[in-house]
Amino acid sequence: MDLSNRTILITGATDGIGKVLALEFSKLGSNIILLGRDSSKLDKVYDQLDHSFESQKHLILQADLALLSNESAHEILRAITEEFHSLDGIIHNAAILGTMTTLEDYELSRWDEVLNINLRAPFLLTKTLKKILENAAMPRIIFTSSGVANIGRAFWGAYSVSKFGLKGLAEIFANELETTSSIKVFNFDPGATQTKMRASARPAEDPNSLKTPNELLDCYLWFFSEESSDSEDSYFEYADLSKKVTST
Ligand code: NDP
């Protein structure tokens, strides 16, 4: 798939799924905007990005999404506009797990941090970057869901609540934009994947029993394909989407 001349913003691009997507999309020619909170990790990922396509360029945006404000979101918009004519996609991937504990014992400051990173930041970034996305030919917004977005399970606390909220946010954006904009909105549950977050959530699990982030690539590529333009669904789970993309 040729993704040259497409500019894609990936939040949480310094580790796990986001990092792999950044590296793999750059190999297909995309301009990658790496957003993360840790500048040394951002520099390391930047150094591994592919630069071999003509006029391909990448950008680092250092931002702590827990602290995102209207002003900093507009600074992000300005930084992207200075470098690129349009923005072809946002992959809202950054998230934290928070604490695995009962609601009764949940620390309020931790609760706020999880909700700010996992739910408030995708809302604010999307509303701020909508205009520049509309300059693109086939713009996409991909939110990242989870198995605990649909069913409340003990001890998943703020993380689960944030993903329930994100489901609503994605559906509302999808519905509002479907008739007024060319932007397609998706919400994707990648399912159990070998990352730092999964290891903290399930310390007793053997990581080698899980798929790697690279195995998600075909699903993410499908979101950026012509084929997904006709999709009436906005919510996808890995198990179903991976079958669909391998059968086509
Ligand atoms: P990781 O913990 O491996 O990576 C999360 C990324 O988000 C890191 O780059 C991290 O940065 C970044 N991040 C965290 N907080 C902030 C912040 N305040 N500001 C900016 N960036 C931040 O997680 P995964 O790769 O596993 O998860 C990616 C997405 O997939 C998440 O939305 C998660 O909920 C979802 N998901 C994952 C599953 C799994 O099994 N792995 C299953 C279902 C959903 P840093 O490197 O500084 O920590």
XYZ file of N, CA and C and ligand atoms in Angstrom:
792
model
N 0.856 -1.199 0.000
C 0.000 0.000 0.000
C 0.889 1.245 0.000
N 0.587 2.161 -0.884
C 1.394 3.371 -0.986
C 0.760 4.466 -0.129
N 1.449 4.836 0.902
C 0.915 5.895 1.772
C 1.779 7.145 1.675
N 2.518 7.260 0.550
C 3.373 8.441 0.421
C 2.483 9.681 0.288
N 2.994 10.765 0.766
C 2.264 12.038 0.802
C 1.096 12.058 1.762
N 0.970 11.038 2.607
C -0.072 11.095 3.647
C 0.606 11.436 4.974
N 0.000 12.342 5.685
C 0.566 12.778 6.965
C -0.311 12.265 8.095
N 0.314 11.529 9.003
C -0.471 10.864 10.045
C 0.087 11.191 11.427
N -0.798 11.685 12.272
C -0.444 11.984 13.660
C -0.754 10.752 14.517
N 0.260 10.299 15.263
C 0.062 9.147 16.141
C 0.352 9.586 17.571
N -0.647 9.513 18.430
C -0.397 9.861 19.836
C 0.104 8.613 20.565
N 0.979 8.837 21.532
C 1.571 7.691 22.236
C 2.430 6.878 21.295
N 3.295 7.597 20.549
C 4.099 6.935 19.503
C 5.455 6.467 20.018
N 5.666 6.521 21.331
C 6.996 6.172 21.854
C 7.102 4.728 22.322
N 5.996 4.012 22.307
C 6.051 2.625 22.831
C 4.902 1.813 22.237
N 4.950 0.517 22.467
C 3.830 -0.374 22.166
C 3.288 -0.241 20.756
N 1.976 -0.226 20.657
C 1.296 -0.223 19.352
C 1.626 1.048 18.564
N 1.608 2.191 19.241
C 1.846 3.469 18.556
C 3.217 3.543 17.912
N 4.219 3.039 18.603
C 5.588 3.060 18.068
C 5.676 2.187 16.804
N 5.108 0.994 16.891
C 5.161 0.089 15.727
C 4.425 0.712 14.537
N 3.275 1.323 14.800
C 2.538 1.959 13.692
C 3.362 3.069 13.063
N 4.031 3.858 13.897
C 4.856 4.953 13.373
C 5.948 4.396 12.448
N 6.651 3.374 12.913
C 7.758 2.819 12.116
C 7.234 2.195 10.814
N 6.146 1.444 10.915
C 5.643 0.730 9.730
C 4.997 1.689 8.724
N 4.256 2.666 9.205
C 3.659 3.641 8.280
C 4.750 4.464 7.590
N 5.845 4.723 8.287
C 6.925 5.488 7.637
C 7.550 4.670 6.513
N 7.604 3.335 6.673
C 8.168 2.490 5.605
C 7.298 2.522 4.354
N 6.008 2.862 4.540
C 5.094 2.929 3.384
C 5.025 4.342 2.811
N 5.873 5.216 3.328
C 5.993 6.542 2.723
C 5.332 7.672 3.472
N 4.591 7.364 4.520
C 3.870 8.440 5.227
C 4.821 9.401 5.935
N 4.345 10.623 6.049
C 4.974 11.579 6.955
C 4.377 11.298 8.327
N 5.235 11.124 9.303
C 4.732 10.747 10.628
C 4.902 11.903 11.607
N 3.821 12.202 12.317
C 3.907 13.156 13.419
C 3.842 12.337 14.700
N 4.983 12.321 15.389
C 5.089 11.530 16.615
C 4.685 12.394 17.787
N 3.652 12.014 18.510
C 3.300 12.760 19.710
C 3.541 11.872 20.941
N 4.293 12.417 21.874
C 4.569 11.679 23.114
C 4.995 12.650 24.188
N 5.151 12.108 25.409
C 5.475 13.014 26.518
C 6.962 13.027 26.854
N 7.691 12.011 26.347
C 9.088 11.847 26.760
C 10.000 12.166 25.575
N 10.748 13.293 25.683
C 11.484 13.728 24.492
C 12.605 12.768 24.103
N 13.244 12.104 25.077
C 14.331 11.213 24.645
C 13.767 9.977 23.935
N 12.614 9.485 24.404
C 11.979 8.360 23.700
C 11.499 8.796 22.305
N 11.002 10.013 22.221
C 10.552 10.525 20.903
C 11.733 10.587 19.931
N 12.884 11.091 20.424
C 14.073 11.187 19.560
C 14.495 9.810 19.060
N 14.419 8.822 19.962
C 14.844 7.460 19.567
C 13.938 6.895 18.482
N 12.622 7.117 18.621
C 11.708 6.601 17.589
C 11.931 7.369 16.281
N 12.094 8.684 16.403
C 12.325 9.520 15.214
C 13.516 8.985 14.408
N 14.587 8.628 15.135
C 15.800 8.139 14.454
C 15.567 6.824 13.720
N 14.551 6.086 14.114
C 14.282 4.795 13.456
C 13.274 4.924 12.306
N 12.683 6.115 12.130
C 11.687 6.263 11.058
C 12.351 6.201 9.690
N 11.634 5.678 8.736
C 12.126 5.602 7.364
C 12.014 6.984 6.707
N 13.070 7.359 5.992
C 13.063 8.669 5.317
C 13.276 8.482 3.828
N 13.068 7.257 3.312
C 13.576 6.995 1.969
C 12.677 7.488 0.830
N 11.456 7.914 1.119
C 10.590 8.416 0.045
C 10.900 9.883 -0.243
N 10.703 10.260 -1.490
C 10.983 11.645 -1.881
C 10.080 12.593 -1.084
N 10.644 13.649 -0.616
C 9.957 14.705 0.157
C 9.270 14.212 1.449
N 9.632 12.999 1.870
C 9.065 12.490 3.126
C 9.698 13.210 4.321
N 8.873 13.673 5.236
C 9.440 14.298 6.447
C 8.574 13.964 7.660
N 9.202 14.020 8.808
C 8.516 13.653 10.042
C 8.646 14.788 11.056
N 7.779 14.739 12.050
C 7.757 15.819 13.045
C 7.573 15.224 14.440
N 8.300 15.804 15.385
C 8.108 15.405 16.784
C 7.260 16.459 17.491
N 6.241 16.017 18.196
C 5.479 16.924 19.052
C 5.570 16.396 20.480
N 6.303 17.120 21.307
C 6.414 16.683 22.696
C 5.276 17.324 23.482
N 4.389 16.500 24.014
C 3.249 17.027 24.776
C 2.781 15.973 25.767
N 2.512 16.430 26.973
C 1.921 15.528 27.963
C 0.407 15.676 27.845
N -0.254 14.640 27.374
C -1.696 14.736 27.117
C -2.511 14.896 28.398
N -1.899 14.591 29.534
C -2.613 14.801 30.799
C -2.844 16.293 31.034
N -1.974 17.113 30.410
C -1.997 18.558 30.676
C -2.499 19.359 29.479
N -3.038 18.684 28.477
C -3.434 19.386 27.249
C -4.481 20.468 27.552
N -4.238 21.669 27.002
C -5.174 22.779 27.191
C -5.572 23.273 25.806
N -6.544 24.174 25.769
C -6.907 24.795 24.494
C -5.684 25.400 23.815
N -4.847 26.108 24.620
C -3.663 26.778 24.069
C -2.684 25.752 23.504
N -2.394 24.701 24.279
C -1.392 23.739 23.772
C -1.947 22.957 22.585
N -3.259 22.710 22.568
C -3.845 22.031 21.393
C -3.698 22.929 20.156
N -3.887 24.246 20.338
C -3.714 25.163 19.202
C -2.248 25.286 18.794
N -1.335 25.162 19.756
C 0.096 25.131 19.386
C 0.390 23.911 18.522
N -0.225 22.795 18.857
C -0.051 21.572 18.055
C -0.590 21.820 16.639
N -1.753 22.450 16.550
C -2.328 22.766 15.230
C -1.370 23.659 14.433
N -0.827 24.677 15.100
C 0.099 25.597 14.419
C 1.353 24.863 13.937
N 1.897 24.013 14.803
C 3.129 23.284 14.440
C 2.867 22.383 13.228
N 1.717 21.741 13.194
C 1.405 20.846 12.059
C 1.187 21.680 10.794
N 0.460 22.782 10.926
C 0.159 23.623 9.755
C 1.436 24.213 9.153
N 2.404 24.562 10.003
C 3.666 25.113 9.486
C 4.437 24.104 8.645
N 4.334 22.835 9.003
C 5.125 21.796 8.319
C 4.394 21.126 7.164
N 3.064 21.016 7.301
C 2.312 20.203 6.335
C 1.086 20.968 5.840
N 0.739 20.701 4.594
C -0.432 21.364 4.016
C -1.727 20.800 4.609
N -1.714 19.483 4.842
C -2.937 18.853 5.352
C -2.563 17.748 6.331
N -3.568 17.257 6.997
C -3.370 16.130 7.913
C -4.326 15.033 7.450
N -3.768 13.852 7.144
C -4.597 12.773 6.588
C -5.194 11.856 7.651
N -4.612 11.878 8.832
C -5.183 10.996 9.853
C -4.642 11.271 11.234
N -5.494 10.962 12.210
C -5.042 10.958 13.609
C -5.312 9.561 14.147
N -4.291 8.943 14.712
C -4.498 7.696 15.439
C -4.389 8.033 16.924
N -5.547 8.091 17.561
C -5.595 8.387 18.997
C -5.269 7.105 19.740
N -3.995 6.908 20.005
C -3.527 5.644 20.565
C -3.081 5.775 22.023
N -2.586 6.952 22.416
C -2.032 7.119 23.776
C -3.091 6.829 24.829
N -2.678 6.140 25.846
C -3.578 5.876 26.988
C -2.720 5.383 28.143
N -3.277 5.499 29.331
C -2.645 4.832 30.485
C -3.676 3.918 31.141
N -3.160 2.936 31.832
C -4.025 1.943 32.479
C -4.587 2.456 33.798
N -3.837 3.338 34.460
C -4.262 3.779 35.788
C -4.037 2.667 36.800
N -4.852 2.690 37.841
C -4.665 1.713 38.920
C -5.728 0.623 38.804
N -5.296 -0.621 39.023
C -6.261 -1.720 39.037
C -6.742 -1.871 40.481
N -7.872 -1.253 40.778
C -8.383 -1.303 42.154
C -9.893 -1.053 42.153
N -10.494 -1.171 43.300
C -11.943 -0.918 43.379
C -12.216 0.578 43.196
N -13.429 0.893 42.832
C -13.812 2.308 42.707
C -13.704 2.998 44.069
N -14.044 2.267 45.107
C -13.991 2.854 46.454
C -12.578 3.319 46.814
N -11.579 2.555 46.360
C -10.195 2.888 46.717
C -9.489 3.743 45.661
N -10.191 4.120 44.601
C -9.532 4.838 43.500
C -9.134 6.254 43.926
N -7.866 6.587 43.779
C -7.376 7.940 44.105
C -7.923 8.939 43.092
N -8.474 10.035 43.580
C -9.097 11.003 42.672
C -8.097 11.580 41.665
N -6.860 11.857 42.116
C -5.878 12.462 41.194
C -5.531 11.480 40.060
N -5.456 10.217 40.393
C -5.168 9.178 39.389
C -6.354 9.054 38.418
N -7.562 9.089 38.983
C -8.794 9.034 38.184
C -8.778 10.160 37.140
N -8.471 11.384 37.613
C -8.462 12.541 36.707
C -7.392 12.377 35.628
N -6.219 11.874 36.022
C -5.122 11.707 35.056
C -5.546 10.739 33.930
N -6.149 9.628 34.319
C -6.571 8.625 33.318
C -7.622 9.237 32.380
N -8.618 9.888 32.973
C -9.679 10.474 32.143
C -9.135 11.582 31.237
N -8.168 12.342 31.745
C -7.598 13.423 30.932
C -6.833 12.883 29.732
N -6.025 11.856 29.963
C -5.210 11.316 28.859
C -6.080 10.516 27.885
N -6.922 9.654 28.434
C -7.611 8.676 27.586
C -8.867 9.218 26.908
N -9.465 10.267 27.500
C -10.755 10.732 26.958
C -10.780 12.224 26.621
N -10.313 13.054 27.573
C -10.388 14.503 27.346
C -9.447 14.919 26.213
N -8.217 14.357 26.214
C -7.244 14.751 25.181
C -7.715 14.374 23.766
N -8.221 13.160 23.525
C -8.721 12.864 22.177
C -9.862 13.789 21.744
N -10.717 14.176 22.693
C -11.797 15.124 22.380
C -11.223 16.470 21.937
N -10.298 16.991 22.760
C -9.764 18.330 22.488
C -8.899 18.349 21.223
N -8.096 17.319 21.046
C -7.244 17.270 19.836
C -8.101 17.160 18.576
N -9.133 16.325 18.643
C -9.977 16.124 17.455
C -10.686 17.419 17.080
N -11.280 18.073 18.064
C -12.023 19.296 17.719
C -11.082 20.387 17.203
N -9.848 20.407 17.716
C -8.904 21.446 17.308
C -8.328 21.160 15.914
N -8.128 19.885 15.596
C -7.446 19.530 14.339
C -8.419 19.227 13.193
N -9.713 19.315 13.473
C -10.715 18.950 12.461
C -10.512 19.739 11.151
N -10.257 21.043 11.282
C -10.147 21.888 10.072
C -9.010 21.439 9.169
N -7.859 21.133 9.756
C -6.711 20.739 8.918
C -6.928 19.338 8.334
N -7.660 18.497 9.045
C -7.996 17.171 8.485
C -8.845 17.348 7.222
N -9.683 18.355 7.229
C -10.596 18.542 6.087
C -9.876 18.965 4.803
N -8.595 19.345 4.915
C -7.815 19.653 3.699
C -7.352 18.394 2.991
N -7.487 17.245 3.654
C -6.964 15.996 3.079
C -8.006 15.340 2.166
N -7.504 14.472 1.260
C -8.410 13.828 0.311
C -9.274 12.745 0.973
N -8.680 12.001 1.906
C -9.404 10.866 2.522
C -9.113 10.831 4.021
N -9.547 11.864 4.736
C -9.123 11.968 6.142
C -9.750 10.920 7.058
N -8.979 10.520 8.057
C -9.402 9.467 8.981
C -9.094 9.863 10.416
N -10.017 9.497 11.320
C -9.730 9.611 12.759
C -9.952 8.224 13.350
N -8.940 7.712 14.044
C -9.071 6.378 14.636
C -8.896 6.479 16.149
N -9.968 6.192 16.845
C -9.906 6.117 18.304
C -9.568 4.676 18.685
N -9.011 4.495 19.895
C -8.604 3.145 20.312
C -9.453 2.670 21.475
N -10.179 1.608 21.222
C -11.098 1.072 22.225
C -10.457 -0.066 23.016
N -11.271 -0.790 23.729
C -10.776 -1.877 24.589
C -11.948 -2.790 24.922
N -11.635 -4.024 25.314
C -12.685 -4.962 25.732
C -13.494 -4.435 26.909
N -12.876 -3.579 27.735
C -13.616 -3.071 28.894
C -14.353 -1.762 28.588
N -14.544 -1.477 27.294
C -15.362 -0.322 26.899
C -16.836 -0.708 26.830
N -17.110 -1.998 26.843
C -18.485 -2.462 26.632
C -19.074 -3.153 27.839
N -18.202 -3.548 28.754
C -18.696 -4.246 29.948
C -17.879 -3.797 31.160
N -18.578 -3.394 32.205
C -17.894 -2.926 33.412
C -17.373 -4.115 34.214
N -16.055 -4.157 34.401
C -15.463 -5.268 35.172
C -14.761 -4.719 36.405
N -14.912 -5.443 37.513
C -14.281 -5.020 38.768
C -12.805 -4.727 38.560
N -12.331 -3.672 39.187
C -10.918 -3.250 39.280
C -10.380 -2.504 38.042
N -11.175 -2.397 36.971
C -10.665 -1.708 35.778
C -10.922 -0.198 35.844
N -11.684 0.217 36.844
C -11.846 1.623 37.223
C -11.855 2.661 36.110
N -11.004 3.659 36.269
C -11.003 4.822 35.373
C -10.687 4.438 33.934
N -9.833 3.428 33.745
C -9.475 3.011 32.377
C -10.733 2.562 31.637
N -11.508 1.700 32.291
C -12.721 1.196 31.669
C -13.711 2.338 31.409
N -13.879 3.196 32.407
C -14.802 4.330 32.240
C -14.347 5.229 31.092
N -13.032 5.440 30.975
C -12.524 6.302 29.888
C -12.832 5.678 28.520
N -12.744 4.348 28.428
C -12.986 3.700 27.132
C -14.490 3.634 26.817
N -15.339 3.525 27.864
C -16.785 3.670 27.637
C -17.052 5.075 27.065
N -16.429 6.075 27.680
C -16.628 7.456 27.242
C -16.128 7.677 25.824
N -14.980 7.055 25.520
C -14.395 7.218 24.186
C -15.299 6.607 23.104
N -15.977 5.539 23.484
C -16.922 4.904 22.553
C -18.021 5.915 22.188
N -18.545 6.593 23.218
C -19.562 7.618 22.972
C -18.995 8.755 22.138
N -17.792 9.185 22.481
C -17.153 10.292 21.752
C -16.995 9.934 20.273
N -16.503 8.733 20.008
C -16.294 8.294 18.614
C -17.626 8.226 17.868
N -18.648 7.704 18.528
C -19.954 7.598 17.855
C -20.532 8.974 17.553
N -20.374 9.892 18.494
C -20.922 11.241 18.277
C -20.164 11.946 17.157
N -18.813 11.863 17.185
C -18.043 12.481 16.082
C -18.441 11.829 14.749
N -18.553 10.499 14.737
C -18.887 9.807 13.475
C -20.227 10.305 12.955
N -21.190 10.413 13.835
C -22.531 10.830 13.439
C -22.562 12.296 12.999
N -21.846 13.148 13.724
C -21.841 14.576 13.365
C -21.116 14.835 12.052
N -20.087 14.020 11.783
C -19.255 14.310 10.606
C -19.725 13.584 9.355
N -20.609 12.596 9.530
C -20.935 11.741 8.381
C -21.599 12.529 7.254
N -22.397 13.525 7.578
C -23.069 14.266 6.510
C -22.447 15.639 6.263
N -21.517 16.045 7.129
C -21.003 17.414 7.003
C -19.534 17.469 6.602
N -18.891 16.303 6.509
C -17.444 16.305 6.315
C -17.024 15.030 5.600
N -15.835 15.078 5.005
C -15.319 13.850 4.364
C -14.531 12.997 5.365
N -14.437 13.457 6.598
C -13.659 12.707 7.600
C -14.403 11.434 8.003
N -13.707 10.298 7.931
C -14.269 9.026 8.425
C -13.732 8.789 9.830
N -14.629 8.392 10.717
C -14.243 8.162 12.108
C -14.392 6.675 12.424
N -13.345 6.104 13.028
C -13.398 4.696 13.442
C -13.010 4.588 14.913
N -13.514 3.538 15.530
C -13.117 3.208 16.899
C -12.712 1.743 16.877
N -11.448 1.464 17.209
C -10.889 0.119 17.001
C -10.393 -0.465 18.309
N -10.859 -1.684 18.600
C -10.331 -2.426 19.758
C -9.266 -3.392 19.259
N -7.993 -3.122 19.557
C -6.921 -3.991 19.038
C -6.869 -5.361 19.702
N -7.568 -5.545 20.827
C -7.522 -6.836 21.521
C -6.165 -7.051 22.191
N -6.068 -8.154 22.925
C -4.855 -8.429 23.708
C -3.603 -8.402 22.838
N -2.682 -7.542 23.175
C -1.475 -7.338 22.360
C -0.272 -7.195 23.296
N 0.856 -7.765 22.841
C 2.082 -7.807 23.644
C 2.691 -6.410 23.820
N 2.332 -5.727 24.892
C 2.900 -4.389 25.158
C 3.104 -4.231 26.666
N 3.726 -3.105 26.982
C 3.974 -2.746 28.390
C 2.633 -2.626 29.162
N 1.641 -2.019 28.512
C 0.356 -1.834 29.198
C -0.299 -3.182 29.510
N -0.291 -4.070 28.535
C -0.912 -5.381 28.744
C -0.188 -6.142 29.872
N 1.143 -6.026 29.893
C 1.914 -6.719 30.928
C 1.564 -6.179 32.318
N 1.287 -4.855 32.426
C 0.903 -4.332 33.748
C -0.499 -4.789 34.122
N -1.372 -4.908 33.124
C -2.754 -5.315 33.436
C -2.833 -6.796 33.795
N -2.000 -7.605 33.137
C -2.046 -9.071 33.343
C -0.640 -9.604 33.601
N -0.076 -9.319 34.782
C 1.319 -9.702 35.040
C 1.567 -11.212 34.984
N 0.520 -12.020 35.226
C 0.742 -13.478 35.264
C 0.710 -14.111 33.868
N 0.344 -13.318 32.880
C 0.162 -13.862 31.522
C 1.518 -14.002 30.812
N 1.643 -15.036 29.986
C 2.866 -15.183 29.190
C 2.752 -14.268 27.958
N 3.596 -13.239 27.865
C 3.474 -12.299 26.732
C 3.604 -12.994 25.374
N 4.359 -14.111 25.356
C 4.544 -14.799 24.071
C 3.277 -15.482 23.574
N 2.244 -15.544 24.444
C 0.977 -16.133 24.005
C 0.126 -15.097 23.259
N 0.604 -13.862 23.201
C -0.193 -12.780 22.605
C 0.345 -12.369 21.243
N -0.510 -11.787 20.447
C -0.030 -11.249 19.165
C 0.863 -10.030 19.423
N 1.732 -9.760 18.466
C 2.602 -8.585 18.590
C 1.896 -7.383 17.953
N 2.333 -6.167 18.296
C 1.734 -4.989 17.646
C 1.831 -5.040 16.118
N 2.889 -5.661 15.585
C 3.023 -5.720 14.111
C 1.851 -6.442 13.443
N 1.257 -7.378 14.192
C 0.136 -8.126 13.611
C -1.130 -7.278 13.459
N -1.115 -6.083 14.032
C -2.273 -5.185 13.901
C -2.199 -4.333 12.643
N -1.028 -4.357 12.009
C -0.775 -3.389 10.942
C -1.826 -3.421 9.825
N -2.192 -4.621 9.361
C -3.152 -4.710 8.246
C -4.491 -4.056 8.591
N -4.882 -4.183 9.850
C -6.151 -3.551 10.263
C -6.029 -2.033 10.165
N -4.914 -1.497 10.679
C -4.732 -0.038 10.627
C -4.615 0.446 9.178
N -3.980 -0.368 8.332
C -3.861 0.042 6.923
C -5.237 0.093 6.264
N -6.094 -0.851 6.655
C -7.443 -0.876 6.072
C -8.181 0.444 6.371
N -7.990 0.977 7.579
C -8.670 2.239 7.897
C -8.258 3.358 6.938
N -7.039 3.249 6.405
C -6.546 4.307 5.502
C -6.777 3.960 4.026
N -7.500 2.861 3.774
C -7.709 2.436 2.384
C -8.991 3.044 1.815
N -9.108 2.972 0.495
C -10.335 3.415 -0.205
C -11.525 2.606 0.273
N -11.239 1.293 0.500
C -12.308 0.359 0.845
C -13.070 0.776 2.105
N -12.351 1.320 3.067
C -13.031 1.678 4.314
C -13.897 2.933 4.162
N -13.721 3.641 3.028
C -14.528 4.851 2.811
C -16.016 4.523 2.769
N -16.350 3.301 2.303
C -17.771 2.938 2.173
C -18.333 2.265 3.420
N -17.498 2.104 4.425
C -17.954 1.367 5.609
C -19.054 2.135 6.351
N -20.123 1.430 6.658
C -21.175 2.076 7.451
C -20.910 1.908 8.942
N -20.030 0.968 9.270
C -19.707 0.752 10.689
C -18.554 1.668 11.090
N -18.588 2.080 12.331
C -17.430 2.850 12.815
C -16.668 2.073 13.884
N -17.278 1.040 14.465
C -16.622 0.294 15.543
C -16.131 -1.070 15.043
N -14.879 -1.388 15.324
C -14.308 -2.663 14.874
C -13.488 -3.295 15.992
N -13.551 -4.624 16.024
C -12.681 -5.374 16.941
C -11.674 -6.152 16.107
N -10.491 -6.354 16.673
C -9.409 -7.014 15.936
C -9.840 -8.360 15.342
N -10.521 -9.195 16.161
C -10.842 -10.559 15.708
C -11.631 -10.521 14.401
N -12.597 -9.600 14.300
C -13.433 -9.530 13.080
C -12.693 -8.819 11.951
N -12.069 -7.713 12.281
C -11.448 -6.926 11.202
C -10.263 -7.664 10.577
N -9.505 -8.394 11.392
C -8.345 -9.095 10.818
C -8.811 -10.158 9.821
N -9.958 -10.801 10.102
C -10.490 -11.791 9.142
C -10.925 -11.089 7.871
N -11.597 -9.968 8.041
C -12.102 -9.217 6.880
C -10.934 -8.764 5.982
N -9.858 -8.260 6.606
C -8.776 -7.726 5.774
C -7.959 -8.844 5.111
N -7.903 -10.034 5.743
C -7.139 -11.098 5.093
C -7.948 -11.770 4.001
N -9.290 -11.671 4.075
C -10.111 -12.322 3.048
C -10.285 -11.422 1.817
N -9.855 -10.154 1.871
C -10.030 -9.274 0.707
C -8.695 -9.013 -0.004
P 1.726 1.261 25.947
O 1.631 1.540 27.406
O 2.704 0.283 25.455
O 1.951 2.630 25.132
C 1.176 3.761 25.440
C 1.750 4.969 24.763
O 1.002 6.128 25.202
C 3.218 5.222 25.145
O 3.899 5.747 24.026
C 3.073 6.263 26.244
O 4.199 7.086 26.445
C 1.929 7.099 25.668
N 1.365 7.972 26.698
C 0.915 7.606 27.909
N 0.576 8.695 28.607
C 0.813 9.764 27.818
C 0.677 11.161 27.997
N 0.254 11.688 29.156
N 0.988 11.987 26.977
C 1.455 11.478 25.817
N 1.633 10.162 25.590
C 1.313 9.318 26.594
O 0.239 0.840 25.526
P -0.325 -0.034 24.308
O 0.533 0.131 23.115
O -0.645 -1.360 24.833
O -1.732 0.685 24.063
C -2.023 1.504 22.947
C -3.526 1.687 22.891
O -4.170 0.415 22.703
C -4.137 2.274 24.167
O -5.166 3.174 23.814
C -4.724 1.072 24.870
O -5.798 1.429 25.726
C -5.181 0.246 23.685
N -5.353 -1.181 23.952
C -4.252 -1.976 24.183
C -4.412 -3.326 24.406
C -3.254 -4.220 24.658
O -3.470 -5.427 24.915
N -2.013 -3.758 24.582
C -5.755 -3.954 24.371
C -6.826 -3.037 24.101
C -6.618 -1.701 23.898
P 5.462 6.634 27.363
O 6.334 5.870 26.410
O 6.049 7.937 27.790
O 4.914 5.803 28.475
